[in-house]
CSV table of C-alpha atoms in Angstrom, one decimal:
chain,number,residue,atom,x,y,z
A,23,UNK,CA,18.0,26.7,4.6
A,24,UNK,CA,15.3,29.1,3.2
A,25,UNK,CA,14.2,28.3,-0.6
A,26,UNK,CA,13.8,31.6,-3.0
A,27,UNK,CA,10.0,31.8,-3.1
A,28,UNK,CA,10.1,32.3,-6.6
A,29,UNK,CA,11.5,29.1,-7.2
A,30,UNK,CA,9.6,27.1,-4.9
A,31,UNK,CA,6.2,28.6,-6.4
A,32,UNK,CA,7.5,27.6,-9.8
A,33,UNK,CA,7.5,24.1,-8.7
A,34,UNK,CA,4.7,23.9,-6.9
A,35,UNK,CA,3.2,25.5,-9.8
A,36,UNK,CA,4.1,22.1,-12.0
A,37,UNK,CA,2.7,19.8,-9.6
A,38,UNK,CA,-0.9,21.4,-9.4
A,39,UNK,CA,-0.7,20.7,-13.3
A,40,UNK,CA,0.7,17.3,-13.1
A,41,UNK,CA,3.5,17.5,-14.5
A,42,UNK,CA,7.3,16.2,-13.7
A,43,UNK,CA,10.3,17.9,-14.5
A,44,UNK,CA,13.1,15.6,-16.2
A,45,UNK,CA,10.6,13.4,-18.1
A,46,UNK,CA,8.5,10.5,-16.8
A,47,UNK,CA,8.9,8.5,-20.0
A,48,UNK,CA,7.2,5.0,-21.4
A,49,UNK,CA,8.0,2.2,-18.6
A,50,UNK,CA,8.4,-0.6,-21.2
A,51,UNK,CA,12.2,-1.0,-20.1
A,52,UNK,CA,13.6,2.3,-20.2
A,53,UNK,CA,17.2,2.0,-21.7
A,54,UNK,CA,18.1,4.5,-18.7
A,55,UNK,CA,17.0,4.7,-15.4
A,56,UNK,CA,13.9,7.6,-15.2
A,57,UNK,CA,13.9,9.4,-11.7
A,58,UNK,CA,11.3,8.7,-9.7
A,59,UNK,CA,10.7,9.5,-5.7
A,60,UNK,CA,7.4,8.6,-3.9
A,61,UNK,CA,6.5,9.1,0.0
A,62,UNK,CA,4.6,7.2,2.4
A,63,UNK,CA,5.1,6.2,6.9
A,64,UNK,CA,3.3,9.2,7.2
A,65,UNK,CA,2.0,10.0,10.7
A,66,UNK,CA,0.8,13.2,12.1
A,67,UNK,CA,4.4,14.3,12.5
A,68,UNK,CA,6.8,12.8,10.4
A,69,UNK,CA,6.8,11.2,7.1
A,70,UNK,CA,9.5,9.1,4.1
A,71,UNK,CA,10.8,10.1,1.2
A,72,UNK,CA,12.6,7.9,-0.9
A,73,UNK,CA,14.1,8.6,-4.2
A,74,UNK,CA,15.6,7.6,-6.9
A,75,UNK,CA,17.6,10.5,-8.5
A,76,UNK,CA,20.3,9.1,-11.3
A,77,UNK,CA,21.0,12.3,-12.8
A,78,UNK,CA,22.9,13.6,-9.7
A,79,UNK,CA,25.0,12.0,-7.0
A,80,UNK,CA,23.6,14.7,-4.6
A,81,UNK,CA,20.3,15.3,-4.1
A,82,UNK,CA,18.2,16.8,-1.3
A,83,UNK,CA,14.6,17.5,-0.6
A,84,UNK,CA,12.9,20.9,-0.4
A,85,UNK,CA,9.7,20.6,1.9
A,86,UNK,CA,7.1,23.5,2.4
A,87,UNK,CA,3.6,23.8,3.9
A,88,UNK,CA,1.4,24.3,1.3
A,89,UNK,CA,-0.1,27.4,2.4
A,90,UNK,CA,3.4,28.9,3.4
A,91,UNK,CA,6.1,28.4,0.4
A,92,UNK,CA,8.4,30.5,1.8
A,93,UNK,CA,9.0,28.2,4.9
A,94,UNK,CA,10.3,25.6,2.7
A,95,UNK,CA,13.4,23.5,4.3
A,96,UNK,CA,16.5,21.6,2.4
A,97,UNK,CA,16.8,17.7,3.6
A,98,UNK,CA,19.9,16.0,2.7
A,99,UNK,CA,19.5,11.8,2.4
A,100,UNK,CA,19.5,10.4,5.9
A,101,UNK,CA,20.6,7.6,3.6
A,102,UNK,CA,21.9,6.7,0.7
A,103,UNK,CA,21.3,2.5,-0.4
A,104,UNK,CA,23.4,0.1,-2.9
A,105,UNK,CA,21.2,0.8,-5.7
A,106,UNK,CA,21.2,4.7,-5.4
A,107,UNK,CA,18.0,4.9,-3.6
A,108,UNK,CA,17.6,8.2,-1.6
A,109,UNK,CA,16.2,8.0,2.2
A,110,UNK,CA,14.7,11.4,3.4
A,111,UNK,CA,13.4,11.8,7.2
A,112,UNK,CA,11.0,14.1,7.7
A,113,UNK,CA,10.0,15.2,11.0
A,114,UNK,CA,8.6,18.2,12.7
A,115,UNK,CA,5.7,18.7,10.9
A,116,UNK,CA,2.5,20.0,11.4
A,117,UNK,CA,-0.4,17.4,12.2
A,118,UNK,CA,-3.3,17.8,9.3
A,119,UNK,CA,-1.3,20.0,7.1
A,120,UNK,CA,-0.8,19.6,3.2
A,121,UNK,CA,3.3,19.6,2.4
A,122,UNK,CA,4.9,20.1,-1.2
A,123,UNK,CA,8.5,18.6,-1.7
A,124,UNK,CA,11.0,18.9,-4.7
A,125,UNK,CA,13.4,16.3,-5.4
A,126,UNK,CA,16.5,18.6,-7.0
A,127,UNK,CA,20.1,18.7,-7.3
A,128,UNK,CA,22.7,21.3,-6.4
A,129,UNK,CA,22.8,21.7,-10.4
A,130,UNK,CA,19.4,21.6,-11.1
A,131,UNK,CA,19.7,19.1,-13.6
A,132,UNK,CA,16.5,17.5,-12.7
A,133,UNK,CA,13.4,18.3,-10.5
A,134,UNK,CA,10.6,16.1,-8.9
A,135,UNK,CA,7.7,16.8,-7.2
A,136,UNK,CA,4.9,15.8,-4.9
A,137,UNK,CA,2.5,16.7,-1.8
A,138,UNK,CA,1.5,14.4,0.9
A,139,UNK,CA,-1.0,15.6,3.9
A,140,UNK,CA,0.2,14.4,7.5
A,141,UNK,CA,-2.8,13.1,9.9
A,142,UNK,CA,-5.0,14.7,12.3
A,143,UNK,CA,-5.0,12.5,15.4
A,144,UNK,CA,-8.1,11.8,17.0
A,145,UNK,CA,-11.5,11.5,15.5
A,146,UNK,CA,-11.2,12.3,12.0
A,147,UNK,CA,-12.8,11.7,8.6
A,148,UNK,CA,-10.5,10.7,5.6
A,149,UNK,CA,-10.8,8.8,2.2
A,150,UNK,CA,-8.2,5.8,1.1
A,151,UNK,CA,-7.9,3.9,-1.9
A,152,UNK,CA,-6.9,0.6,-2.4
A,153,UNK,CA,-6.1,-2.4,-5.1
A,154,UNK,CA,-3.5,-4.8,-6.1
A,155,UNK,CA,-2.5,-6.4,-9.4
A,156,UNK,CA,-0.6,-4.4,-12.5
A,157,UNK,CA,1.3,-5.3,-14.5
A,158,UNK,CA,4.7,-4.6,-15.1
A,159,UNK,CA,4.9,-0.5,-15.5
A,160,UNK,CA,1.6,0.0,-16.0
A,161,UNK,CA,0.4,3.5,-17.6
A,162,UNK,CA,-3.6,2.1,-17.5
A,163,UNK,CA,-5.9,5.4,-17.1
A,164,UNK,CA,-7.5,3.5,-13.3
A,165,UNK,CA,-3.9,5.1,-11.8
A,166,UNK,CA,-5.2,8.9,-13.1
A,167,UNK,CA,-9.1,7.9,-11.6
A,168,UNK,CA,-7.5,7.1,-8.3
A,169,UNK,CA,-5.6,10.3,-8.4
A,170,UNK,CA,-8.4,12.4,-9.2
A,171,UNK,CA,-10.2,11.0,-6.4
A,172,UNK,CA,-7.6,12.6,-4.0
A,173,UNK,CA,-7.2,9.6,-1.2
A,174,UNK,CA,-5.5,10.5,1.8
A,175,UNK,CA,-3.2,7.4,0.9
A,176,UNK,CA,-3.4,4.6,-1.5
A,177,UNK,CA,-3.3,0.8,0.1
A,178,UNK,CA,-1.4,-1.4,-2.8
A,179,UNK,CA,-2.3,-4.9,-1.9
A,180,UNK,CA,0.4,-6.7,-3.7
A,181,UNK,CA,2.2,-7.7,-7.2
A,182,UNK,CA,3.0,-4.6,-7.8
A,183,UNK,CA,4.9,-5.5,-10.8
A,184,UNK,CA,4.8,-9.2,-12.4
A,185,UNK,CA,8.5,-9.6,-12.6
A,186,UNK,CA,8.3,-13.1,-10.8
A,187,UNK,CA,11.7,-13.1,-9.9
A,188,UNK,CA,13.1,-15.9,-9.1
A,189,UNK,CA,17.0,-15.2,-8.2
A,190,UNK,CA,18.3,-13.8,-5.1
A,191,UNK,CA,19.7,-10.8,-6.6
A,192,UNK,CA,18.7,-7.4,-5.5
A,193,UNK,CA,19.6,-5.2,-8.2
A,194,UNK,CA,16.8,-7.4,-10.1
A,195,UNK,CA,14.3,-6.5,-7.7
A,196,UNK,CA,15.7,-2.7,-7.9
A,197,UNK,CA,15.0,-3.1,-11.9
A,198,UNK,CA,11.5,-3.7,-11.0
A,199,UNK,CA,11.0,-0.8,-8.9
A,200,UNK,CA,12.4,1.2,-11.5
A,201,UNK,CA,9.7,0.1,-14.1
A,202,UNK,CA,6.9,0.8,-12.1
A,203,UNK,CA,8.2,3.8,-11.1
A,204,UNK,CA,9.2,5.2,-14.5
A,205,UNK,CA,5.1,4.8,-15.4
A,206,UNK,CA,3.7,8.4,-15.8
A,207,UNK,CA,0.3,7.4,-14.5
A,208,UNK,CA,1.9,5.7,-11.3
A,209,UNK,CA,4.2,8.2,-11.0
A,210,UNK,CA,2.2,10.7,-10.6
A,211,UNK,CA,0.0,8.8,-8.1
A,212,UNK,CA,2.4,7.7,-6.0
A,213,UNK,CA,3.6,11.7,-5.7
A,214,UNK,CA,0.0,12.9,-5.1
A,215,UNK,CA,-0.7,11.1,-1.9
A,216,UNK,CA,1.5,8.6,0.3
A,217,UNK,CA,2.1,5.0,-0.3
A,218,UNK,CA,1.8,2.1,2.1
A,219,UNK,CA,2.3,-1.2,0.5
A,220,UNK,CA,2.5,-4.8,1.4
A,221,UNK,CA,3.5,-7.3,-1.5
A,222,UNK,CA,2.4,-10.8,-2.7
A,223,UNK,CA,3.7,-13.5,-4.5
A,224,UNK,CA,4.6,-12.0,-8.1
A,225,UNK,CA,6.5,-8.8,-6.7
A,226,UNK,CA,7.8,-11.4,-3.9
A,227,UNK,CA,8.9,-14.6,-6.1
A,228,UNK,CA,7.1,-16.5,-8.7
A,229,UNK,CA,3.7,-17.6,-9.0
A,230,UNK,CA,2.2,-18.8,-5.5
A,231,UNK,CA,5.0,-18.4,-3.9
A,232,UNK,CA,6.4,-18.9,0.0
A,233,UNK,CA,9.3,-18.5,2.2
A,234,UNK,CA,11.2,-21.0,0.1
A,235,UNK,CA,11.5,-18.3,-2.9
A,236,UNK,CA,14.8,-18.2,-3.7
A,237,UNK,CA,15.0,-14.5,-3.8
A,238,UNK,CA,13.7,-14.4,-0.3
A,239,UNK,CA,16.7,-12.4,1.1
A,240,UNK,CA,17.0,-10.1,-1.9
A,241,UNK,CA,13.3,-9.1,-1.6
A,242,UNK,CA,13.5,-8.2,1.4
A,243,UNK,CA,16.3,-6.1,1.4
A,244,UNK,CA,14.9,-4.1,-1.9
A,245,UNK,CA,11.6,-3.8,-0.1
A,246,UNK,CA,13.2,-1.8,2.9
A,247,UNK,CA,15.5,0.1,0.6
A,248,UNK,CA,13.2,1.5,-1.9
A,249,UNK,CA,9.4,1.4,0.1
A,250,UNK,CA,9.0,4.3,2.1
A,251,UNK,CA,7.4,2.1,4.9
A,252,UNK,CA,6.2,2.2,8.4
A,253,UNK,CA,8.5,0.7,11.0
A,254,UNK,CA,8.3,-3.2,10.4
A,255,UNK,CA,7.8,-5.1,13.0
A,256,UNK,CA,10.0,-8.1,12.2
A,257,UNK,CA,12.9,-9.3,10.7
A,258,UNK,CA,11.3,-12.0,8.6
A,259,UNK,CA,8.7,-10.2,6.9
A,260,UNK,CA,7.4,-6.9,5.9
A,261,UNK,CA,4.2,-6.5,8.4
A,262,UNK,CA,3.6,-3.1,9.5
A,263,UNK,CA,0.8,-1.1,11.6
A,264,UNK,CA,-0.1,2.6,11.8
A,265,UNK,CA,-2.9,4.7,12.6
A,266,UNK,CA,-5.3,7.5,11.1
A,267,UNK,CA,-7.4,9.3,13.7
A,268,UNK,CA,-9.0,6.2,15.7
A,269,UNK,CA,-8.5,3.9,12.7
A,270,UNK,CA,-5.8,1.2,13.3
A,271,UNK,CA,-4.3,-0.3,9.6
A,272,UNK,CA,-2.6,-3.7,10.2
A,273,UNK,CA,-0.2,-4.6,6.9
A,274,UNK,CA,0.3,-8.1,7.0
A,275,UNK,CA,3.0,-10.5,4.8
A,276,UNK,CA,1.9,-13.7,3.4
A,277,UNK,CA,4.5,-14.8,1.2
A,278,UNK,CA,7.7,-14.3,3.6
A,279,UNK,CA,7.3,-16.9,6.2
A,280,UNK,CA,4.5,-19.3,4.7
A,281,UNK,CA,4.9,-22.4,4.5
A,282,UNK,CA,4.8,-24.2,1.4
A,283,UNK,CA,2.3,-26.6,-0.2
A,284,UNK,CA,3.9,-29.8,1.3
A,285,UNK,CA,2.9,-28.9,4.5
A,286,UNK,CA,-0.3,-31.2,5.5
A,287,UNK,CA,-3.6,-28.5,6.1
A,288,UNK,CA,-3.6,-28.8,9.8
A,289,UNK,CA,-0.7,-27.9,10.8
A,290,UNK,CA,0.6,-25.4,7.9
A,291,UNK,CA,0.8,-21.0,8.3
A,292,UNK,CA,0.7,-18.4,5.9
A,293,UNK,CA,1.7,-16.0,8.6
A,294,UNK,CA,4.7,-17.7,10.6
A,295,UNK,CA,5.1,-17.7,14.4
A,296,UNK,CA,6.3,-14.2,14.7
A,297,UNK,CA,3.8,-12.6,12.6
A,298,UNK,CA,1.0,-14.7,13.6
A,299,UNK,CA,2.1,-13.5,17.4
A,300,UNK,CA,2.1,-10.0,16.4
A,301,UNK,CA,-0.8,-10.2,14.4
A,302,UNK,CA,-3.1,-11.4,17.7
A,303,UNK,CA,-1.7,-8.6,19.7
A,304,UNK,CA,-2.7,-6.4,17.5
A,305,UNK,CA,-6.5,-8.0,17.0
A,306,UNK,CA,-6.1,-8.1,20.8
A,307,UNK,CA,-6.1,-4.4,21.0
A,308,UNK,CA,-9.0,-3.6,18.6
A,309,UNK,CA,-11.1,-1.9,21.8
A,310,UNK,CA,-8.6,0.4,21.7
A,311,UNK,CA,-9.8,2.0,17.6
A,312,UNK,CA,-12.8,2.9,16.4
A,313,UNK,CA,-12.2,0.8,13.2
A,314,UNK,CA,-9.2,-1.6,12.5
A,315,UNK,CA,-8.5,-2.5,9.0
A,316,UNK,CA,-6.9,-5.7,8.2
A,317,UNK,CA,-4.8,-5.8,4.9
A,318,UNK,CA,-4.7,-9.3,3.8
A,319,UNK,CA,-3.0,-9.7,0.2
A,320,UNK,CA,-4.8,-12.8,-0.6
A,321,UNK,CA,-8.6,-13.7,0.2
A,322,UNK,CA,-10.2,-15.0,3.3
A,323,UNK,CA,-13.5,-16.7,2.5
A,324,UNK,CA,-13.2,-20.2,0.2
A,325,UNK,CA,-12.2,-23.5,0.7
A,326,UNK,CA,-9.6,-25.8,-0.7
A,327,UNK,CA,-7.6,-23.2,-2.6
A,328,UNK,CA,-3.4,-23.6,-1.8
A,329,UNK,CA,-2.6,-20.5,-2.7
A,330,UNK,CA,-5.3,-18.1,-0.3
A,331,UNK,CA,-6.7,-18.4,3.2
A,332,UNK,CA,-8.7,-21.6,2.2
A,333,UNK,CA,-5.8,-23.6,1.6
A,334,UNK,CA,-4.7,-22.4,5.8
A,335,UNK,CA,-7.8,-23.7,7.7
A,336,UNK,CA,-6.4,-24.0,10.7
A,337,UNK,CA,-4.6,-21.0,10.8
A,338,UNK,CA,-7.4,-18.9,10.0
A,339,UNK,CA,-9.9,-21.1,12.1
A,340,UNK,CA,-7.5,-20.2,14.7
A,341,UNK,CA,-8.0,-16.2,13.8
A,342,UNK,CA,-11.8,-16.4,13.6
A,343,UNK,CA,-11.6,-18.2,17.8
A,344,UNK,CA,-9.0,-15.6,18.6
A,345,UNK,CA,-11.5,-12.8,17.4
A,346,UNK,CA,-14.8,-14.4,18.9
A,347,UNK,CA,-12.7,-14.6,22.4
A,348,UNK,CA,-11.7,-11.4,22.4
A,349,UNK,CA,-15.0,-9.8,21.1
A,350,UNK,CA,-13.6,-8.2,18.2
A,351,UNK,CA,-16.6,-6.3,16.1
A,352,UNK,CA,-14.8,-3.8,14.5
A,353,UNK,CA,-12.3,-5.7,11.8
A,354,UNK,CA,-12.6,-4.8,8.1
A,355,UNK,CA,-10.6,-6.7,5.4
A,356,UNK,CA,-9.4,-5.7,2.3
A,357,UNK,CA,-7.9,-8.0,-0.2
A,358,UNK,CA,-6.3,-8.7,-3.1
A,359,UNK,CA,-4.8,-11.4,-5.7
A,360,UNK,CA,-7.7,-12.5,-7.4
A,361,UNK,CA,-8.9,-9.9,-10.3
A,362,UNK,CA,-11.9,-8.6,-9.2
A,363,UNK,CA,-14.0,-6.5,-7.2
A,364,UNK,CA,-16.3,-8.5,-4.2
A,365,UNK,CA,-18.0,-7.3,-1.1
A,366,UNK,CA,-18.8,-9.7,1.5
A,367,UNK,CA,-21.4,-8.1,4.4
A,368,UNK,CA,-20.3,-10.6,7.3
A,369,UNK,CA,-22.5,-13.2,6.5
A,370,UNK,CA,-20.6,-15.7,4.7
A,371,UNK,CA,-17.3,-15.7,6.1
A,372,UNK,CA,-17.7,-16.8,9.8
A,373,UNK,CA,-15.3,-19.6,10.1
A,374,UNK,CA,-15.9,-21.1,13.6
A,375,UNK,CA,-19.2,-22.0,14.8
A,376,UNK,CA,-20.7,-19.1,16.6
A,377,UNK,CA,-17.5,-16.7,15.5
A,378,UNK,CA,-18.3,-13.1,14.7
A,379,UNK,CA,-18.3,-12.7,10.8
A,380,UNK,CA,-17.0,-9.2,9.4
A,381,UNK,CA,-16.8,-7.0,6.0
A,382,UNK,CA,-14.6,-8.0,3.7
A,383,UNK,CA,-13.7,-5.6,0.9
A,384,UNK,CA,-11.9,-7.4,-1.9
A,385,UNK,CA,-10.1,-4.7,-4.7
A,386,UNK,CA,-8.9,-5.9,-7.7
A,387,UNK,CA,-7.6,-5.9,-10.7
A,388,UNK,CA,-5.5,-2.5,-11.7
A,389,UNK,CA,-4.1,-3.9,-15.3
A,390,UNK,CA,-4.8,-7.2,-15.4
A,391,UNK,CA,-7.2,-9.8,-17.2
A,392,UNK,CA,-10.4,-10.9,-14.8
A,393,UNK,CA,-10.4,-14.0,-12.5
A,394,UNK,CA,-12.8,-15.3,-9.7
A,395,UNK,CA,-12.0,-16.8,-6.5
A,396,UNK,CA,-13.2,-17.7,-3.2
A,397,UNK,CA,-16.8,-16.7,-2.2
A,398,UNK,CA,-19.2,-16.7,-1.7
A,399,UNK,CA,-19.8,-13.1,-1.0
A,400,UNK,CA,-22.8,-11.4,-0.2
A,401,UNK,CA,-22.6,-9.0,-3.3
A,402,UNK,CA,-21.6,-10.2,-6.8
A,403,UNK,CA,-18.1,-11.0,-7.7
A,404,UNK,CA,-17.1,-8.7,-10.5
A,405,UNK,CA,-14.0,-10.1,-12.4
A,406,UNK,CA,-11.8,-7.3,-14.6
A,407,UNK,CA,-9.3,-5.0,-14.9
A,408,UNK,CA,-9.0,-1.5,-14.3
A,409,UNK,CA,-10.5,-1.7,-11.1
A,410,UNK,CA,-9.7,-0.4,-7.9
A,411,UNK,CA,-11.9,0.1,-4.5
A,412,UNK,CA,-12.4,2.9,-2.4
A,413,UNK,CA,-13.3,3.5,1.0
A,414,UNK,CA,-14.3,6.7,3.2
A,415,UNK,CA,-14.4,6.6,6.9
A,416,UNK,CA,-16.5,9.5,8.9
A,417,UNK,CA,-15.8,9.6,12.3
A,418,UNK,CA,-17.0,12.1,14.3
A,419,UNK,CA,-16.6,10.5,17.6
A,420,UNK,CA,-19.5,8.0,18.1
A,421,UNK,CA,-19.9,5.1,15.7
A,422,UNK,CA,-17.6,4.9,12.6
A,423,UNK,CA,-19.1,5.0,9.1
A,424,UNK,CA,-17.7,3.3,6.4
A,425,UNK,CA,-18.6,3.3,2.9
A,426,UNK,CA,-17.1,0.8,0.6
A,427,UNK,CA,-17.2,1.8,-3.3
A,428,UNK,CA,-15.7,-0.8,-5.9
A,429,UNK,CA,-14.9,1.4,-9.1
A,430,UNK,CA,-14.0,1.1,-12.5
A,431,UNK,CA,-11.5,3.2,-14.5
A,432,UNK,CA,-13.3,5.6,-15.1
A,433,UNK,CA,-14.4,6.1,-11.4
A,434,UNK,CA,-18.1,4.7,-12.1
A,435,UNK,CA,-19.3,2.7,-8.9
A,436,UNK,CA,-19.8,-0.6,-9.9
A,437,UNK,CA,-20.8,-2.0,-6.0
A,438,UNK,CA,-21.0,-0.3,-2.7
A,439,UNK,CA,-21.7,-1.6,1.3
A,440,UNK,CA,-22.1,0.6,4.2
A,441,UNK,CA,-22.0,-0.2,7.8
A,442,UNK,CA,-21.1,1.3,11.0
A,443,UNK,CA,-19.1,0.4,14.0
């Protein structure tokens, strides 16, 4: 169906000024649910919608090229889940290309919007974001910074929200995404550029938690109704894989199928057998990218902590052999959970004798109060809030460039690392 152009270009008129039809109130726990609709599994073809739209029990997507309004087409949900969450397909699209999409209703009772660009394949140059750690509904200005910066995506490295749930209920975990999603600043993040998203353990479970959560079953069911995710590749947990140009992005899940703190050192996984086997393959393949970018919610270099990769020696001893064997020199990390910014250069986090070291990017803390943990890293840990790092890739079909940028709220670089691959 063709969209009047007037009424598209009124719309798309609202997003370049940041605004949100139908009112992105205060997330402090709205007494009704606020509509909210990000995107994200974008690919150079196809990308997800999912919405949450309370003020109609029909709603469908209007989706343009930027440049060309008037080609704008009317999606109907591909799916509708328990807790009214809208699932739109989008397919056919134009590879490198800016879209526009309206959330709306046949009545017109209520209108979102948002833009999203699909990727070029090939050797291409791009910006992402990437952090973890708010809390609950956060409005903090470090949301609007990001936005401004205009990332191709943003990376959200975990907790999310700090609900800590601890029942195996998903309509609580649906509450949660409401709250975050009823923030203005988020909001309007999450409709500027695409989402991809891997949890840890306070928008999984409680504190440090594992597979024993007892909302296990419920998480993982209101992860795959209200994310707009890549295809996961399990049934366990929520890890993920997709591609930018030559850069492969491995999402992996370390709270589903770890094993709890019981478990003697040697012999205990954060990843679990499936994972960990999909995991390899993918480290396996690394020849095949210019850069692969490892999102790991919890950090890699430290020793005797329970709760991160020092408290899993084995297991990641394991990794580090796996990626000497296989001559794998083009891994970057990023990380989360601890609430701060950290760069490590390779040098301090080889953990086999002779293993290749690599960069580790650590991004952290959105809205929360400063910590440190692990290290130690090559530059200086930075604990705080309203942080978030940034990284740019230039490829132009040799050696990849990456610049790593750790930034405050107010998008001042507080540490930066470049290296090539």
């Amino acid at each position: 169906m063709r969209i009047p152009r007037r009424s598209f270009l009124k719309g798309t008129a609202s997003l370049a000024a940041g605004a949100a039809l139908d009112g992105c109130a205060a997330a402090s726990r709205p007494a009704r649910v606020t509509p909210w609709v990000w995107c994200g599994a974008v690919t150079a073809r196809t990308a997800l919608v999912k919405a949450r739209a309370p003020f109609s029990e029909r709603p469908y997507l209007w989706v343009a090229p930027l440049r060309d309004a008037m080609g704008a087409r009317e999606l109907a949900p591909a799916a509708v889940g328990p807790h009214g969450v809208a699932t739109f397909a989008l397919e056919g699209l134009e590879p490198g290309t800016d879209y526009l999409y309206a959330l709306r209703d046949r009545a017109r009772a209520g209108e979102l919007l948002g833009r999203f660009k699909t990727f070029t394949p090939g050797p291409t140059s791009f910006r992402f974001s990437t952090a973890s750690c708010a809390r609950t509904g956060s409005s903090h200005a470090v949301f609007d910074t990001i936005r401004k910066r205009k990332p191709a995506f943003f990376l959200h490295l975990g907790d999310l929200h700090y609900e800590n749930i601890d029942a195996n209920d998903p309509a609580v975990f649906a509450r949660a995404f409401d709250l975050v999603l009823s923030s203005p600043s988020q909001s309007e993040l999450y409709r500027s550029c695409p989402i991809a998203y891997t949890w840890d353990d306070h928008d999984y479970g409680p504190n440090n938690s594992d597979r024993g959560a007892p909302g296990r079953l419920a998480a993982l069911a209101a992860y795959r109704e209200h994310v707009p995710h890549y295809p996961l590749a399990g049934t366990r947990t929520i890890h993920q894989a997709f591609t930018v140009g030559r850069v492969r992005f491995i999402l992996t899940d370390l709270r589903a199928d770890r094993d709890g703190p019981g478990v003697p050192f040697e012999t205990r996984t954060m990843l679990g057998p499936e994972q960990k086997a999909w995991l390899l393959a993918e480290l396996a393949e690394a020849g095949r990218y210019g850069l692969v970018v490892w999102a790991s919610s919890v950090g890699w270099i430290g020793d005797g902590g329970d709760d991160d990769w020092g408290g899993f020696p084995a297991e990641r001893a394991e990794i580090g052999r796996f990626l000497m064997e296989h001559g794998v020199k083009n891994l970057l990390m990023v990380s989360g959970d601890a609430h701060m910014l950290a760069i490590d250069d390779g040098s301090h986090n080889t953990m086999v004798d002779g293993g290749p070291g690599f960069p580790l990017f650590h991004a952290a803390a959105l809205d929360q109060k400063g910590s440190d943990k692990g290290g130690p890293f090559s530059h200086p840990q930075v604990p705080g809030g309203g942080q978030y790092g940034e990284v740019d890739i230039v490829d132009e079909g040799g050696r990849v460039q990456v610049t790593l940028t750790g930034r405050d709220h107010e998008a001042r670089a507080i540490m930066q690392h470049r290296f090539a691959v």
